[in-house]
Backbone as numpy.savetxt, mean C-alpha at the origin, in Angstrom:
# Nx Ny Nz CAx CAy CAz Cx Cy Cz
21.42 -1.59 -14.96 20.96 -0.86 -13.80 20.39 -1.87 -12.80
20.79 -1.75 -11.54 20.30 -2.65 -10.52 19.19 -2.01 -9.72
18.27 -2.82 -9.29 17.17 -2.38 -8.46 17.15 -3.23 -7.22
16.59 -2.69 -6.14 16.42 -3.50 -4.94 15.53 -4.68 -5.25
15.85 -5.81 -4.68 15.02 -6.99 -4.86 13.77 -6.90 -4.00
12.71 -7.55 -4.45 11.47 -7.59 -3.68 11.73 -8.33 -2.37
11.16 -7.86 -1.25 11.35 -8.57 0.00 10.71 -9.95 -0.06
11.34 -10.90 0.63 10.84 -12.28 0.60 9.77 -12.49 1.65
10.01 -12.09 2.87 9.04 -12.31 3.94 8.06 -11.16 4.07
6.87 -11.44 4.59 5.87 -10.41 4.78 5.37 -10.46 6.20
5.12 -9.27 6.77 4.57 -9.19 8.12 3.05 -9.29 8.09
2.43 -8.91 6.99 0.98 -8.85 6.90 0.48 -9.59 5.68
-0.79 -9.96 5.74 -1.45 -10.54 4.58 -1.63 -9.44 3.54
-1.28 -9.76 2.32 -1.42 -8.80 1.23 -2.63 -9.20 0.39
-3.52 -8.24 0.16 -4.71 -8.50 -0.65 -4.46 -8.07 -2.09
-4.77 -8.96 -3.01 -4.72 -8.60 -4.42 -6.04 -7.93 -4.76
-5.98 -6.74 -5.27 -7.19 -5.96 -5.55 -7.63 -6.19 -7.00
-8.79 -6.83 -7.15 -9.35 -7.09 -8.48 -10.73 -6.51 -8.53
-10.96 -5.52 -9.33 -9.99 -4.83 -10.15 -9.10 -3.92 -9.29
-7.95 -3.52 -9.83 -7.10 -2.59 -9.07 -7.84 -1.30 -8.77
-7.46 -0.69 -7.66 -8.04 0.61 -7.30 -7.20 1.71 -7.93
-7.85 2.82 -8.22 -7.13 3.97 -8.77 -6.89 4.95 -7.64
-5.65 5.39 -7.55 -5.29 6.38 -6.55 -4.59 7.55 -7.19
-4.32 8.54 -6.39 -3.58 9.72 -6.84 -2.28 9.80 -6.04
-1.16 9.87 -6.74 0.15 9.88 -6.10 0.82 11.23 -6.29
1.48 11.70 -5.23 2.28 12.91 -5.32 3.48 12.76 -4.39
4.51 13.53 -4.65 5.65 13.57 -3.74 5.29 14.51 -2.61
5.40 14.01 -1.38 5.01 14.75 -0.19 6.17 15.53 0.42
7.36 14.90 0.45 8.52 15.54 1.08 9.80 15.00 0.47
10.83 15.84 0.47 12.17 15.44 0.04 13.13 15.86 1.16
13.92 14.90 1.61 14.83 15.13 2.74 14.11 15.74 3.94
12.89 15.29 4.17 12.11 15.75 5.32 11.44 17.10 5.15
11.66 17.76 4.04 11.05 19.07 3.78 9.83 18.91 2.88
8.70 19.49 3.27 7.50 19.40 2.43 7.73 20.03 1.06
7.15 19.40 0.03 7.22 19.94 -1.33 5.82 19.90 -1.94
5.61 20.73 -2.92 4.35 20.71 -3.67 4.62 20.01 -4.99
3.77 19.04 -5.31 3.89 18.36 -6.59 2.50 18.05 -7.11
2.42 17.88 -8.40 1.14 17.53 -9.01 0.80 16.07 -8.72
-0.49 15.79 -8.64 -0.96 14.42 -8.43 -1.02 13.70 -9.78
-0.68 12.42 -9.76 -0.72 11.58 -10.95 -1.45 10.28 -10.60
-2.22 9.75 -11.54 -2.95 8.51 -11.25 -2.01 7.31 -11.15
-2.34 6.40 -10.25 -1.63 5.13 -10.10 -2.65 4.03 -9.92
-2.26 2.82 -10.28 -3.08 1.65 -10.02 -2.54 0.98 -8.77
-3.42 0.69 -7.84 -3.04 -0.01 -6.61 -3.48 -1.45 -6.80
-2.50 -2.36 -6.96 -2.82 -3.74 -7.31 -2.79 -4.69 -6.12
-1.99 -4.40 -5.11 -1.94 -5.18 -3.88 -1.90 -4.20 -2.72
-2.45 -4.63 -1.59 -2.49 -3.76 -0.43 -2.43 -4.60 0.83
-1.68 -4.12 1.80 -1.64 -4.74 3.13 -1.60 -3.61 4.15
-1.72 -3.92 5.43 -1.65 -2.87 6.44 -0.29 -2.17 6.50
0.74 -2.77 5.89 2.06 -2.17 5.95 2.63 -1.74 4.61
1.91 -1.99 3.51 2.47 -1.61 2.22 1.52 -1.76 1.06
2.00 -1.30 -0.09 1.23 -1.32 -1.33 2.12 -1.80 -2.47
1.49 -2.34 -3.49 2.15 -2.54 -4.78 1.36 -1.69 -5.75
2.05 -0.77 -6.41 1.38 0.16 -7.32 2.04 0.11 -8.69
1.29 0.54 -9.70 1.80 0.67 -11.07 1.61 2.11 -11.52
2.62 2.61 -12.24 2.57 3.99 -12.71 3.44 4.14 -13.95
3.17 5.18 -14.71 4.04 5.51 -15.84 5.23 6.35 -15.38
5.21 6.81 -14.12 6.28 7.64 -13.57 7.42 6.76 -13.06
8.64 7.24 -13.22 9.82 6.51 -12.75 10.39 7.22 -11.53
10.29 6.56 -10.38 10.83 7.08 -9.13 12.08 6.30 -8.75
13.03 6.95 -8.12 14.20 6.21 -7.64 13.86 5.35 -6.43
14.66 4.31 -6.23 14.49 3.46 -5.06 15.46 4.01 -4.00
14.98 5.02 -3.29 15.78 5.71 -2.28 14.85 6.13 -1.15
15.42 6.42 -0.01 14.59 6.75 1.15 14.56 8.24 1.49
15.11 9.08 0.63 15.16 10.51 0.98 13.88 11.27 0.62
12.92 10.59 0.03 11.66 11.27 -0.29 10.48 10.41 0.17
9.35 11.08 0.33 8.13 10.44 0.83 7.00 10.69 -0.16
6.22 9.65 -0.43 5.08 9.76 -1.32 3.79 9.86 -0.52
2.78 10.47 -1.12 1.43 10.46 -0.58 0.53 9.86 -1.65
-0.25 8.87 -1.23 -1.18 8.20 -2.15 -2.57 8.36 -1.57
-3.44 8.99 -2.35 -4.83 9.16 -1.94 -5.67 8.17 -2.72
-6.61 7.56 -2.01 -7.47 6.57 -2.63 -8.77 6.45 -1.85
-9.70 5.72 -2.41 -10.97 5.47 -1.75 -11.22 3.97 -1.76
-11.55 3.44 -0.57 -11.89 2.04 -0.44 -13.09 1.95 0.50
-14.14 1.25 0.07 -15.39 1.14 0.83 -15.92 2.52 1.24
-15.88 3.44 0.35 -16.38 4.81 0.57 -15.57 5.59 1.62
-14.39 5.08 1.97 -13.52 5.75 2.93 -12.35 6.36 2.16
-12.15 7.66 2.33 -11.04 8.36 1.68 -9.78 8.15 2.53
-8.73 7.61 1.92 -7.47 7.38 2.61 -6.37 8.26 2.04
-5.52 8.75 2.90 -4.31 9.44 2.50 -3.16 8.70 3.16
-2.43 7.94 2.36 -1.36 7.09 2.87 -0.01 7.69 2.51
0.93 7.63 3.44 2.29 8.10 3.19 3.18 6.87 3.07
4.17 6.92 2.17 5.02 5.76 2.02 6.35 6.08 1.36
7.21 5.06 1.35 8.53 5.15 0.73 8.71 3.97 -0.22
9.35 4.22 -1.36 9.58 3.18 -2.35 10.67 2.22 -1.85
10.34 0.92 -1.84 11.29 -0.11 -1.42 11.93 -0.83 -2.60
11.17 -1.00 -3.67 11.69 -1.66 -4.86 10.92 -1.18 -6.09
11.53 -1.43 -7.26 10.90 -1.03 -8.52 11.25 -2.06 -9.58
10.27 -2.39 -10.43 10.52 -3.19 -11.62 9.94 -2.42 -12.80
10.44 -2.76 -13.98 9.99 -2.06 -15.18 9.47 -3.08 -16.17
8.33 -2.79 -16.75 7.69 -3.62 -17.75 7.27 -2.70 -18.88
8.04 -2.70 -19.98 7.83 -1.77 -21.09 7.84 -0.34 -20.57
6.76 0.42 -20.70 6.73 1.81 -20.22 5.97 1.96 -18.92
5.85 0.89 -18.17 5.12 0.92 -16.91 6.05 0.45 -15.80
5.97 1.13 -14.67 6.80 0.79 -13.52 5.92 0.25 -12.40
6.41 -0.79 -11.76 5.70 -1.36 -10.62 6.58 -1.11 -9.39
5.93 -0.69 -8.29 6.65 -0.32 -7.09 6.11 -1.06 -5.88
7.02 -1.36 -4.98 6.65 -1.80 -3.64 6.82 -0.60 -2.73
5.76 -0.21 -2.06 5.77 0.97 -1.20 5.52 0.53 0.24
6.45 0.86 1.13 6.26 0.62 2.55 5.53 1.82 3.14
4.45 1.57 3.85 3.68 2.66 4.42 4.35 3.21 5.67
4.33 4.53 5.80 4.87 5.24 6.96 3.66 5.70 7.76
3.41 5.04 8.88 2.18 5.30 9.61 2.36 5.00 11.09
1.43 5.51 11.85 1.41 5.22 13.28 0.77 3.85 13.49
0.90 3.33 14.68 0.28 2.05 15.01 -1.24 2.14 14.88
-1.82 3.25 15.31 -3.27 3.42 15.21 -3.71 3.44 13.74
-2.96 4.10 12.88 -3.29 4.13 11.45 -3.20 2.73 10.85
-2.19 1.98 11.25 -2.01 0.62 10.74 -3.18 -0.28 11.17
-3.61 -0.15 12.42 -4.74 -0.95 12.89 -6.03 -0.58 12.18
-6.24 0.71 11.95 -7.44 1.13 11.22 -7.43 0.61 9.79
-6.26 0.67 9.15 -6.16 0.15 7.79 -6.39 -1.37 7.78
-5.88 -2.08 8.79 -6.12 -3.53 8.89 -7.61 -3.82 8.96
-8.32 -3.08 9.77 -9.77 -3.28 9.93 -10.49 -2.96 8.61
-10.10 -1.89 7.96 -10.72 -1.51 6.69 -10.48 -2.58 5.63
-9.26 -3.12 5.57 -8.97 -4.18 4.60 -9.76 -5.45 4.90
-9.95 -5.75 6.17 -10.77 -6.91 6.54 -12.22 -6.70 6.08
-12.74 -5.51 6.30 -14.10 -5.20 5.85 -14.19 -5.28 4.32
-13.16 -4.82 3.63 -13.13 -4.88 2.17 -13.14 -6.34 1.71
-12.32 -7.17 2.35 -12.27 -8.58 2.02 -13.64 -9.24 2.20
-14.32 -8.92 3.29 -15.67 -9.44 3.53 -16.64 -8.99 2.43
-16.47 -7.76 1.94 -17.40 -7.24 0.94 -17.20 -7.89 -0.43
-15.96 -8.28 -0.76 -15.73 -8.83 -2.10 -15.91 -10.35 -2.16
-15.72 -11.03 -1.02 -15.95 -12.49 -0.99 -16.66 -12.86 0.32
-17.92 -12.50 0.43 -18.64 -12.75 1.68 -18.82 -14.23 2.00
-18.78 -15.10 0.99 -19.04 -16.52 1.22 -17.82 -17.28 1.75
-16.68 -16.66 1.83 -15.45 -17.33 2.26 -15.17 -17.11 3.75
-16.00 -17.69 4.60 -15.89 -17.48 6.05 -14.54 -17.95 6.60
-13.98 -19.01 6.04 -12.69 -19.51 6.52 -11.59 -18.46 6.34
-11.59 -17.80 5.21 -10.61 -16.74 4.96 -10.81 -15.60 5.94
-12.06 -15.23 6.20 -12.34 -14.13 7.12 -11.89 -14.48 8.54
-12.09 -15.72 8.94 -11.65 -16.13 10.27 -10.13 -16.10 10.37
-9.44 -16.56 9.33 -7.98 -16.53 9.32 -7.48 -15.09 9.41
-8.06 -14.21 8.61 -7.64 -12.81 8.63 -7.92 -12.18 10.00
-9.06 -12.48 10.59 -9.39 -11.96 11.93 -8.38 -12.45 12.97
-8.01 -13.72 12.89 -7.03 -14.28 13.83 -5.68 -13.59 13.66
-5.25 -13.41 12.42 -3.98 -12.73 12.18 -4.04 -11.27 12.63
-5.15 -10.63 12.39 -5.31 -9.23 12.82 -5.21 -9.12 14.34
-5.84 -10.04 15.06 -5.76 -10.03 16.52 -4.34 -10.28 17.00
-3.63 -11.22 16.36 -2.26 -11.53 16.80 -1.32 -10.36 16.52
-1.49 -9.68 15.42 -0.67 -8.50 15.13 -0.98 -7.38 16.10
-2.27 -7.18 16.41 -2.68 -6.14 17.34 -2.11 -6.39 18.73
-2.07 -7.64 19.16 -1.58 -7.95 20.49 -0.06 -7.90 20.58
0.64 -7.99 19.44 2.11 -7.91 19.43 2.60 -6.52 19.73
1.76 -5.50 19.54 2.22 -4.11 19.68 1.64 -3.47 20.87
């Protein structure tokens, strides 16, 4: 069975979340039509303003006809993110997914700011990293 390969280039800085955050995943829509599905826990191991890497016991196809909703909390902020599966790998009975976020420009900028604040909270002594992230955030903001 073939799976899509992981993308090589990245548009945004991806943060490795240690420890991973726990979120709730459900299928939001199929072929553009809303559906009701039960929520299932997922581990969010990496996060960027444009995507996530998650782990789950659920096996989803790597196709674009359905949309996921992932609810999570970061820095006491409740997020509801929509996304599509870009790739999948399997490790024993656990699946790892690359999820591209489906969001407006305003949502992406807010998530960028929240991730920067999160980075500051977990490693406050690393000013060089914070300056780099701030510079990249400004350059991405000015590109759009």
